Amino acid sequence: MGTVTKPLTILVVDDTPADVTQLEAVARRLGHELIVASDGIEAIRKYRSTSPDLVFMDITLPGMDGIEAARQMRALPCERWVPIVFFAAPDSMAGILRGLEAGGDDYLVKPADLQVIRAKINAYARALALQDESRRYARELAAWRDDAEEQSQLGQYIIGRLLDSAGLRDPMVQWLNTPAQSFSGDLVCASRGPGDILYVMLADAAGHGLSAALTALPLTQVFHGMVAKGFPIHTIAEELNGKLKAFLPIDRFVAASLVALDTRNQTIEIWNGGNPDVLFINDQGEVAMRWPSRHPPLGILPPALFSGATEVVNYQNSGEMVLFSDGIIEAENPDGQRLNMSGLEALLAQAPKDGRLRAIETGVARQLAGRLEHDDLSAIVVKVPIERRHTLRTNQAAATASDPHTSEWRMDLSWGPEELRTMDVVPALLGFMGQIKGLQSHQGQLFLILAELFNNALDHGVLGLDSRTKNQEGGFERYLEEREGHLNDLRDGRIDMAFHLHPHDGRTVLDIQIRDSGRGFDWAAFLNASDEDQGLYLAHGRGIRLVRNLCDELAYGDNGNVVFARYAL
Amino acid sequence: MLITEKIDDNTARLSLDGRFDFHSHRDFRSAYDAVLARPEIHQIAIDFGRVDYLDSSALGMLLLLREKAEAGNKKVKLTNLTGSVKQVLEIANFGKLFTIE
């Protein structure tokens, strides 16, 4: 027996000196300590003051008898088991029974044999040692659980803070994220980029609980940081993948879908790696478009093999985007039947227009029928409006004529084919301008102006694309295809940009000039065309019209391959 | 999950039977470690014909196998994919990572 016994404190309650002496001799030889009481009252007093490990109790005692004393001992509050062994007369079966009923554990018949006494004491010493051991384990376990509980609470607090963002309170976004355990391995993120583009991400880390939550955690900061700088989705996906690949062990990965909704240009751009289909539900509740997973999840492929290739559509009708994790469609009813994509689509079709998230929530709850989900559940519903506006939702930059900057600076940049092919030029510029104090509050406006003018210079100037393609049936997709092809084949071509911040007429203005190496276009006809000329307006003019609204001046020069914009701070 | 092994020339076929999830971790690893250790084996075929469920940790185990097999210059092939197993592997685009038959 491996249990280590320790010296016991034994309380002997007996008014017969000979019996006490006999027991004392055996106990002391075994290394235990003996405390003696000669009646019930004294027994209880000593029991309380010495906390013995084991009690030998005579039944017949003067005053309070042993049975009553045992009963009172058992009534005392106690966290451990203190065995009580009765001394009984050989003919007193009734006494033995009463003693055991009163809380006794065992009995010895008087006069007890020395060997038997020794064996009993040894047996109880072993049992008590086992009790000590299990009490120690229980204490350790409780301490461990308290510690785990505390860490879990702290973890939930910190992760909750890291995951929260103002974007999740965007009026166009509704979401849910219900963990299977205290931590969710699903992640929902929403954020507005410069120029008002709404980015959302739904990520689902392999597994669940804390390890899955930790797996997905690196994504949030990267997502928000890159969205704020106006990076396109493919670059964000590449960066997220690179981060996870660097941080995660081989068998961990994160399925993710990323959506950028540009309501001004009525485009939806999507990257889906490993998540169920992303859906576009029209106002009639039908699935009008779906984007299945086209890529392996994030964190598996090395950067050289990873593809951030997105799908872009130009939508013509309002509706809602629905993103969700596989836990939603894999929710099982008590018969093991899954909700499935068809079940989810039926829920969405029946739901009122503004109640689709709620419909998913209640539908999944009905499917689970009160049982706990065994996977994390998350969903995002994004309103996709049709709005014909040509101004920014964010505040127009207030004229700051009363507080002109006195500083002046210039910056000239020139981009060749290699840079034009591989760099995100506008976010890079914006990142730089974000460092300049006076320009910080104008980031949204500057993004729109730069993105529009730069993309025009690249698409129509350097790449020679005709934006009228976009107006034809399926033209938007063909336009993007052509653009990608031309960009990949780009061997020469150049875009020069000049920035000049200076005081002008008592105000501070930023002059932007962009020159491309393309053939130019008939800018006079374009600028003179009426707003009602919808064909031209839709083809090209929407962005330019916005730039004209934002700028004090907008002028083309040469063949139309130079554009000048003056933006007042 | 039950795993049976069959060697055919230089191909080891591991046939899986049952739920392939995080409980299968130890069994699956010891099964593929055993065949990866054999120099005459050039290819490992995982047969999913009798797998009725596959979760994300099973996908993780396949990625581990792929990593180890590549390190030993061996190929991994996924075969007999049907129903929900096929669907899970398709959504994860594992066809871009493994040979699928």
XYZ file of C-alpha atoms in Angstrom:
670
model
C 0.000 0.000 0.000
C 1.515 3.244 -1.107
C -0.344 5.490 1.273
C 1.894 7.218 3.789
C 0.309 7.127 7.226
C 1.021 9.805 9.780
C 0.855 9.784 13.611
C -2.766 10.082 14.754
C -4.303 11.847 17.723
C -6.587 9.207 19.282
C -9.279 10.123 21.804
C -10.036 7.225 24.192
C -13.238 7.556 26.187
C -13.340 4.922 28.943
C -13.744 4.934 32.694
C -11.930 1.611 33.137
C -8.228 2.400 33.748
C -7.131 -1.108 32.698
C -8.734 -0.793 29.263
C -7.183 2.644 28.762
C -3.761 1.368 29.741
C -3.997 -1.506 27.314
C -4.994 0.753 24.397
C -2.429 3.343 25.319
C 0.365 0.784 25.175
C -0.569 -0.335 21.662
C -1.161 3.201 20.347
C 2.091 4.634 21.694
C 4.075 1.745 20.293
C 2.604 2.557 16.866
C 3.663 6.197 17.304
C 0.243 7.745 17.893
C -0.738 10.238 20.571
C -3.447 9.389 23.096
C -5.947 11.686 24.815
C -8.134 10.231 27.527
C -11.610 11.170 28.752
C -13.518 9.230 31.394
C -17.087 10.382 30.719
C -19.273 11.749 27.914
C -19.102 15.432 28.899
C -15.332 15.387 29.122
C -15.188 13.453 25.857
C -17.058 16.166 23.977
C -14.959 18.929 25.548
C -11.703 17.199 24.564
C -13.077 16.272 21.147
C -13.661 19.944 20.499
C -10.370 21.181 21.919
C -8.011 18.581 20.443
C -9.662 17.665 17.131
C -8.703 13.978 17.302
C -8.353 11.833 14.177
C -9.934 8.734 15.697
C -12.186 8.031 18.714
C -12.434 4.838 20.800
C -15.584 5.081 22.902
C -16.956 2.905 25.681
C -20.728 2.629 25.566
C -21.350 2.552 29.281
C -20.053 5.680 30.970
C -21.012 7.626 34.085
C -23.307 10.607 33.308
C -23.600 10.976 29.565
C -23.110 7.601 27.925
C -20.956 6.894 24.889
C -23.845 6.730 22.482
C -25.112 10.198 23.412
C -21.529 11.548 23.288
C -21.079 10.078 19.778
C -24.368 11.631 18.673
C -23.289 15.054 19.943
C -19.861 14.725 18.307
C -21.499 13.948 14.990
C -23.712 17.019 15.356
C -20.673 19.292 15.560
C -19.673 21.002 12.325
C -16.806 19.090 10.772
C -15.188 18.993 7.331
C -13.600 15.614 7.684
C -14.502 12.138 8.719
C -13.505 11.217 12.310
C -14.103 7.467 12.799
C -15.746 6.473 16.094
C -15.108 2.903 17.303
C -17.246 1.619 20.178
C -16.105 -0.714 22.924
C -18.994 -3.085 23.506
C -19.757 -5.826 25.951
C -19.812 -9.226 24.190
C -23.520 -9.764 24.921
C -24.716 -6.273 23.915
C -25.870 -6.509 20.291
C -28.473 -3.830 21.013
C -25.803 -1.466 22.324
C -23.633 -1.999 19.253
C -26.564 -1.258 16.941
C -27.537 1.877 18.853
C -23.935 3.061 18.699
C -23.662 2.557 14.947
C -27.010 4.299 14.457
C -25.803 7.258 16.539
C -22.968 7.804 14.061
C -20.404 5.225 15.070
C -18.332 3.499 12.404
C -17.193 0.288 14.016
C -16.974 -1.675 17.277
C -14.570 -3.758 19.299
C -15.754 -6.419 21.725
C -14.316 -6.154 25.215
C -11.893 -7.337 26.301
C -10.206 -6.628 22.991
C -7.263 -8.598 21.796
C -4.050 -6.524 21.465
C -3.458 -7.764 17.924
C -6.956 -6.773 16.907
C -6.557 -3.299 18.439
C -3.291 -2.831 16.574
C -4.823 -4.008 13.279
C -7.817 -1.681 13.708
C -5.626 1.339 14.451
C -3.463 0.559 11.406
C -6.505 0.148 9.179
C -7.933 3.504 10.295
C -4.544 5.174 9.903
C -4.525 4.041 6.258
C -8.106 5.118 5.642
C -7.435 8.524 7.230
C -4.300 8.959 5.136
C -6.403 8.285 2.027
C -8.907 10.812 3.270
C -6.138 13.389 3.704
C -4.924 12.712 0.225
C -8.302 13.081 -1.425
C -8.976 16.234 0.614
C -5.714 17.640 -0.671
C -6.679 16.777 -4.253
C -10.066 18.379 -3.776
C -8.420 21.547 -2.440
C -5.964 21.608 -5.335
C -8.767 21.067 -7.772
C -10.826 23.856 -6.247
C -7.859 26.210 -6.337
C -7.161 25.202 -9.919
C -10.763 25.767 -10.873
C -10.822 29.185 -9.188
C -7.669 30.078 -11.047
C -9.059 28.860 -14.353
C -12.282 30.746 -13.709
C -10.352 33.931 -13.000
C -8.222 33.520 -16.115
C -11.282 32.773 -18.189
C -12.993 35.933 -16.948
C -9.938 38.021 -17.657
C -9.608 36.380 -21.070
C -13.231 37.062 -21.888
C -12.851 40.663 -20.797
C -9.713 41.264 -22.860
C -10.945 39.373 -25.911
C -14.276 41.182 -25.657
C -12.434 44.505 -25.713
C -10.219 43.437 -28.602
C -13.187 42.279 -30.645
C -15.415 45.252 -30.025
C -15.321 48.047 -32.512
C -17.490 50.961 -33.494
C -18.078 49.244 -36.827
C -20.175 46.583 -35.116
C -22.654 49.321 -34.226
C -22.943 50.502 -37.829
C -26.619 51.002 -38.686
C -26.160 48.903 -41.811
C -24.817 45.918 -39.886
C -26.547 43.350 -37.681
C -24.696 40.381 -36.262
C -24.723 37.554 -33.736
C -21.899 35.493 -32.257
C -22.811 32.752 -29.771
C -19.976 30.645 -28.411
C -20.310 26.889 -27.838
C -18.122 27.391 -24.740
C -17.150 30.537 -22.861
C -14.948 31.661 -25.751
C -15.978 31.871 -29.373
C -13.697 30.769 -32.182
C -15.928 32.759 -34.505
C -15.142 36.366 -35.150
C -17.329 39.118 -36.569
C -15.772 42.421 -37.602
C -17.154 45.466 -39.334
C -15.457 48.729 -40.140
C -15.761 51.690 -42.474
C -12.835 52.425 -44.707
C -11.990 55.869 -45.985
C -14.493 56.867 -48.632
C -17.266 55.248 -46.660
C -16.715 51.708 -47.950
C -18.105 49.189 -45.460
C -15.910 46.181 -44.779
C -17.150 43.142 -42.886
C -15.402 39.915 -41.980
C -16.757 36.684 -40.563
C -14.043 34.274 -39.453
C -14.323 30.776 -38.004
C -11.222 29.299 -36.378
C -10.793 25.518 -36.376
C -12.053 24.035 -33.106
C -13.752 26.052 -30.403
C -13.130 27.462 -26.949
C -10.133 29.495 -25.872
C -7.692 27.880 -28.306
C -9.931 28.757 -31.245
C -10.503 32.282 -29.916
C -6.732 32.748 -29.660
C -6.313 31.398 -33.183
C -8.642 34.021 -34.619
C -7.466 36.901 -32.456
C -4.570 38.161 -34.629
C -7.082 38.873 -37.395
C -8.949 41.743 -35.751
C -6.150 44.264 -35.400
C -4.875 43.607 -38.915
C -8.381 43.904 -40.337
C -9.204 47.196 -38.618
C -5.772 48.697 -39.307
C -5.848 47.893 -43.000
C -9.470 48.898 -43.509
C -8.774 52.289 -41.938
C -5.988 52.825 -44.458
C -8.224 51.888 -47.391
C -6.448 48.717 -48.504
C -8.375 46.527 -50.940
C -9.721 43.176 -49.825
C -7.176 41.057 -51.656
C -4.320 42.807 -49.848
C -6.103 42.442 -46.511
C -6.656 38.720 -47.161
C -2.995 38.277 -48.068
C -1.894 40.050 -44.911
C -4.292 38.084 -42.691
C -3.115 34.830 -44.226
C 0.539 35.756 -43.807
C 0.013 36.647 -40.141
C -1.791 33.424 -39.357
C 0.676 31.309 -41.332
C 3.462 32.838 -39.249
C 1.660 32.458 -35.911
C -0.262 29.202 -36.113
C 0.813 25.564 -35.941
C 0.285 23.492 -39.098
C -3.056 22.023 -38.071
C -4.693 25.326 -37.162
C -6.410 27.627 -39.628
C -9.249 30.116 -39.904
C -12.056 30.044 -42.455
C -12.994 33.604 -43.360
C -15.172 35.631 -45.647
C -14.422 39.268 -46.338
C -16.838 41.680 -47.946
C -16.364 45.272 -49.078
C -19.561 47.118 -49.860
C -19.194 50.340 -51.810
C -22.671 51.840 -51.961
C -21.483 54.846 -53.922
C -20.292 52.715 -56.819
C -22.813 49.957 -56.075
C -20.194 47.271 -55.917
C -19.747 44.267 -53.673
C -16.336 42.660 -53.466
C -15.878 39.283 -51.796
C -13.142 36.896 -50.752
C -14.373 33.629 -49.272
C -11.935 31.004 -48.014
C -13.488 28.041 -46.245
C -16.811 29.551 -45.117
C -20.250 28.511 -46.369
C -21.690 30.473 -49.304
C -22.102 34.188 -48.720
C -25.620 35.137 -49.817
C -27.254 38.194 -51.319
C -30.942 38.200 -50.481
C -33.093 40.510 -52.574
C -36.077 42.423 -51.224
C -38.353 39.512 -52.163
C -36.370 37.232 -49.855
C -34.774 35.223 -52.652
C -31.131 34.336 -52.935
C -30.195 36.574 -55.848
C -26.450 35.938 -55.692
C -24.173 33.555 -53.827
C -20.453 33.406 -53.392
C -19.123 29.971 -52.479
C -15.727 29.434 -50.892
C -13.060 29.766 -53.585
C -9.978 29.418 -51.440
C -8.575 27.300 -48.626
C -8.992 28.920 -45.190
C -6.495 31.518 -43.932
C -3.258 30.314 -42.366
C -2.678 27.211 -44.495
C -0.933 28.355 -47.655
C 2.455 30.061 -47.636
C 2.263 33.644 -48.989
C 3.734 32.640 -52.366
C 0.877 30.203 -53.023
C -1.916 32.215 -51.435
C -4.491 33.876 -53.648
C -6.340 36.979 -52.579
C -8.386 36.898 -55.784
C -11.798 38.389 -55.134
C -15.121 38.422 -56.921
C -16.685 41.792 -57.641
C -20.210 42.517 -58.729
C -22.006 45.687 -59.630
C -25.412 45.338 -58.010
C -28.516 46.974 -59.421
C -31.060 46.235 -56.694
C -31.173 46.650 -52.966
C -31.107 43.698 -50.627
C -29.049 42.217 -47.816
C -25.770 40.340 -47.628
C -25.794 37.354 -45.284
C -22.581 35.823 -43.953
C -22.564 32.928 -41.482
C -20.355 30.223 -39.996
C -20.902 26.510 -40.623
C -22.287 26.105 -37.089
C -25.524 27.718 -38.333
C -26.258 25.239 -41.109
C -24.869 22.304 -39.127
C -27.203 22.941 -36.178
C -28.869 19.582 -35.528
C -32.351 18.873 -34.272
C -32.848 16.056 -31.712
C -33.187 13.552 -34.608
C -29.751 14.482 -35.892
C -31.213 16.396 -38.842
C -29.185 19.455 -39.825
C -30.625 22.840 -40.691
C -28.625 22.811 -43.954
C -28.367 25.556 -46.522
C -31.877 24.877 -47.819
C -33.325 25.249 -44.315
C -31.493 28.513 -43.809
C -32.637 29.848 -47.157
C -36.228 28.969 -46.260
C -35.848 30.910 -42.998
C -34.498 33.913 -44.867
C -37.258 33.764 -47.469
C -39.980 33.815 -44.815
C -38.395 36.514 -42.675
C -39.494 40.137 -42.871
C -36.971 42.411 -44.565
C -35.493 43.814 -41.381
C -35.856 40.624 -39.384
C -33.498 38.259 -41.153
C -30.876 38.079 -38.436
C -33.592 37.483 -35.883
C -35.018 34.767 -38.154
C -31.643 33.004 -38.277
C -31.336 33.248 -34.497
C -34.790 31.849 -33.739
C -34.585 29.291 -36.536
C -31.335 27.860 -35.171
C -32.722 27.875 -31.625
C -35.800 25.968 -32.851
C -33.552 23.492 -34.666
C -31.464 22.883 -31.540
C -34.660 22.534 -29.484
C -33.077 23.659 -26.246
C -29.933 21.569 -26.572
C -26.541 23.253 -26.408
C -24.919 24.023 -29.719
C -21.667 22.133 -30.150
C -20.154 24.665 -32.498
C -19.824 28.432 -32.345
C -22.638 30.215 -34.151
C -22.191 33.501 -35.941
C -23.870 35.487 -38.670
C -23.713 38.976 -40.147
C -26.492 40.669 -42.094
C -25.524 43.789 -44.048
C -28.041 46.133 -45.599
C -27.289 46.869 -49.242
C -29.121 50.047 -50.234
C -29.492 51.767 -53.559
C -28.708 55.381 -52.926
C -28.052 57.964 -55.557
C -25.840 60.292 -53.644
C -22.785 62.141 -54.788
C -21.535 63.464 -51.534
C -19.857 61.875 -48.589
C -21.822 60.534 -45.685
C -19.078 61.793 -43.414
C -18.892 65.500 -42.704
C -17.761 67.631 -45.534
C -14.472 69.164 -44.635
C -15.407 72.430 -43.020
C -13.797 75.464 -44.567
C -11.002 76.511 -42.285
C -10.468 79.970 -43.720
C -10.235 81.485 -40.298
C -7.267 79.315 -39.434
C -4.923 79.127 -42.407
C -1.879 76.907 -42.138
C 1.337 78.685 -42.676
C 3.247 75.578 -43.671
C 3.998 74.673 -47.256
C 5.300 71.446 -48.710
C 5.664 69.622 -51.985
C 5.881 66.002 -52.903
C 6.512 64.493 -56.317
C 6.059 60.816 -56.948
C 6.504 58.744 -60.034
C 5.308 55.181 -60.426
C 6.505 52.748 -63.069
C 4.899 49.521 -64.322
C 6.285 47.326 -61.545
C 4.837 49.591 -58.822
C 1.559 50.072 -60.655
C 1.202 46.299 -60.957
C 2.001 45.352 -57.391
C 1.460 48.300 -55.051
C -1.652 49.633 -53.386
C -0.723 53.181 -54.310
C -3.699 55.046 -52.824
C -3.514 53.420 -49.317
C 0.244 54.031 -49.351
C -0.313 57.730 -50.106
C -3.069 57.944 -47.565
C -0.852 56.306 -44.958
C 1.658 59.050 -45.567
C -0.885 61.881 -45.502
C -2.360 60.492 -42.325
C 0.884 61.504 -40.655
C 0.399 65.151 -41.579
C -1.517 66.883 -38.855
C -3.591 69.265 -40.939
C -4.721 66.503 -43.293
C -5.860 63.937 -40.756
C -9.435 65.131 -40.606
C -9.623 65.119 -44.420
C -8.655 61.471 -44.921
C -12.066 60.402 -46.234
C -12.243 63.182 -48.808
C -8.630 62.741 -49.866
C -9.134 59.006 -50.268
C -12.055 59.548 -52.618
C -10.255 62.195 -54.670
C -7.021 60.234 -54.921
C -8.715 56.906 -55.567
C -10.861 58.375 -58.328
C -8.118 60.350 -60.038
C -5.480 57.675 -59.651
C -7.747 54.872 -60.845
C -8.831 56.934 -63.834
C -5.189 57.583 -64.712
C -4.374 53.900 -64.342
C -7.476 52.346 -65.915
C -8.198 54.749 -68.764
C -4.773 56.287 -69.182
C -2.091 53.669 -68.661
C -4.212 50.549 -69.241
C -6.313 52.117 -71.997
C -9.595 50.631 -70.752
C -12.897 52.002 -72.007
C -15.274 52.559 -69.138
C -18.276 52.342 -71.467
C -17.719 48.589 -71.304
C -19.253 48.749 -67.833
C -22.609 49.831 -69.216
C -23.121 46.713 -71.289
C -24.763 43.560 -70.069
C -22.196 41.738 -67.912
C -19.851 44.590 -68.741
C -18.732 45.297 -65.208
C -17.265 41.838 -64.752
C -15.712 41.941 -68.230
C -14.224 45.336 -67.455
C -12.559 43.984 -64.303
C -11.288 40.960 -66.202
C -9.756 43.158 -68.880
C -8.285 45.386 -66.246
C -6.588 42.471 -64.507
C -5.278 41.139 -67.794
C -3.880 44.483 -68.906
C -2.348 45.114 -65.518
C -0.593 41.746 -65.478
C 0.812 42.429 -68.957
C 1.880 45.973 -68.150
C 5.476 46.460 -69.237
C 5.665 50.213 -69.688
C 3.622 53.173 -68.603
C 3.979 55.657 -65.833
C 1.952 57.818 -63.479
C 3.427 60.989 -62.025
C 1.819 62.679 -59.080
C 2.597 66.077 -57.648
C 1.257 67.376 -54.341
C 1.604 70.938 -53.182
C 0.193 72.204 -49.913
C 0.261 75.976 -49.675
C -1.690 79.040 -48.588
C -3.927 80.492 -51.230
C -6.401 83.366 -50.941
C -6.195 83.219 -47.153
C -6.838 79.482 -47.073
C -4.687 76.395 -47.152
C -5.112 74.307 -50.278
C -3.721 71.011 -51.460
C -2.992 70.945 -55.189
C -2.933 67.511 -56.725
C -1.697 66.914 -60.244
C -1.690 63.499 -61.845
C -0.181 62.791 -65.245
C -0.365 59.428 -66.943
C 1.436 58.071 -69.978
C -1.798 57.187 -71.765
C -3.427 58.651 -74.837
C -5.805 60.894 -72.945
C -9.483 61.438 -73.763
C -11.866 64.095 -75.034
C -12.108 65.878 -71.736
C -13.798 68.966 -73.098
C -16.743 66.923 -74.350
C -16.837 65.034 -71.091
C -16.832 68.060 -68.816
C -19.390 69.891 -70.945
C -21.797 66.992 -71.085
C -24.948 67.638 -69.125
C -25.722 65.770 -65.951
C -28.743 64.372 -67.699
C -26.532 62.621 -70.197
C -26.994 59.416 -68.261
C -24.962 57.196 -70.574
C -21.801 59.151 -70.092
C -22.686 59.957 -66.536
C -22.961 56.333 -65.525
C -19.982 55.295 -67.552
C -17.427 57.553 -66.080
C -18.840 60.597 -64.508
C -20.137 59.413 -61.165
C -16.747 59.474 -59.479
C -15.564 62.586 -61.232
C -18.731 64.428 -60.302
C -18.036 63.624 -56.671
C -14.449 64.838 -57.011
C -15.765 68.075 -58.516
C -18.061 68.487 -55.542
C -15.229 67.935 -53.099
C -12.685 70.153 -54.825
C -12.477 73.881 -55.456
C -11.141 73.248 -58.914
C -10.910 70.330 -61.267
C -9.241 70.730 -64.621
C -7.827 68.533 -67.368
C -4.893 69.410 -69.517
C -2.913 68.272 -72.541
C -4.807 65.411 -74.197
C -6.727 64.720 -71.047
C -3.829 62.742 -69.554
C -3.171 65.415 -66.960
C -5.657 66.275 -64.267
C -5.387 69.034 -61.728
C -7.454 69.189 -58.539
C -7.374 71.834 -55.844
C -8.703 70.790 -52.487
C -9.235 73.435 -49.801
C -8.612 72.422 -46.217
C -13.048 5.761 -35.816
C -11.551 2.516 -37.140
C -8.536 2.600 -39.412
C -7.434 -0.307 -41.573
C -4.203 -0.335 -43.472
C -3.531 -2.018 -46.788
C -0.220 -1.931 -48.608
C -0.181 -2.215 -52.381
C 3.294 -1.933 -53.911
C 4.398 1.558 -52.942
C 0.965 2.812 -51.905
C -0.415 2.585 -48.404
C -4.189 2.787 -48.242
C -5.633 3.917 -44.913
C -9.357 3.231 -44.866
C -11.242 5.244 -42.275
C -14.524 4.108 -40.785
C -16.779 6.241 -38.574
C -16.562 9.814 -37.291
C -13.322 11.569 -38.132
C -13.042 14.228 -35.416
C -10.753 15.380 -32.609
C -11.175 12.030 -30.818
C -9.450 10.333 -33.757
C -6.251 12.307 -33.285
C -4.080 9.651 -31.659
C -5.279 6.751 -33.833
C -4.937 8.645 -37.061
C -1.476 9.885 -36.229
C -0.134 6.495 -35.230
C -1.616 5.004 -38.405
C 0.080 7.478 -40.719
C 3.294 7.605 -38.708
C 3.604 3.851 -39.202
C 3.338 4.079 -42.981
C 5.407 7.258 -43.276
C 8.225 5.399 -41.546
C 8.378 2.807 -44.336
C 10.811 3.903 -47.050
C 9.202 1.756 -49.771
C 5.900 3.671 -49.449
C 5.712 6.595 -51.885
C 2.067 7.395 -51.672
C -0.577 7.415 -48.959
C -4.203 7.133 -49.979
C -6.778 8.096 -47.389
C -10.052 6.318 -48.102
C -13.078 8.261 -46.807
C -15.654 5.782 -48.158
C -16.928 4.915 -44.692
C -16.502 8.270 -42.990
C -19.848 9.805 -42.069
C -18.592 12.946 -40.343
C -15.577 15.203 -40.647
C -14.854 18.230 -38.463
C -12.325 21.036 -38.602
C -9.833 19.223 -36.379
C -9.881 16.340 -38.887
C -8.934 18.883 -41.554
C -6.107 19.961 -39.260
C -4.911 16.356 -38.990
C -4.889 16.047 -42.787
C -2.752 19.193 -42.944
C -0.315 17.663 -40.445
C -0.147 14.489 -42.514
C 0.448 16.532 -45.653
C 3.287 18.414 -43.979
C 4.978 15.239 -42.749
C 4.485 13.398 -46.039
C 5.972 16.288 -48.009
C 8.969 16.318 -45.695
C 9.470 12.628 -46.531
C 8.839 13.166 -50.268
C 5.648 11.143 -50.198
C 2.327 11.983 -51.802
C -1.049 12.105 -50.086
C -4.229 11.304 -51.984
C -7.803 11.631 -50.692
C -10.190 9.081 -52.157
C -13.826 7.994 -52.080
C -15.276 11.328 -51.095
C -19.037 11.442 -50.894
C -21.858 13.371 -49.271
C -21.098 15.720 -46.418
C -17.436 14.670 -46.269
C -16.978 15.741 -49.867
C -18.821 18.972 -49.124
C -16.621 19.855 -46.134
C -13.452 19.243 -48.140
C -14.825 21.260 -51.051
C -15.754 24.239 -48.904
C -12.235 24.177 -47.453
C -10.878 23.919 -51.027
C -8.647 21.022 -50.016
C -8.516 20.103 -53.697
C -5.942 22.899 -53.934
C -3.800 21.166 -51.280
C -4.264 17.441 -51.931
C -4.731 15.135 -54.856
C -8.381 14.127 -54.762
C -9.762 11.069 -56.520
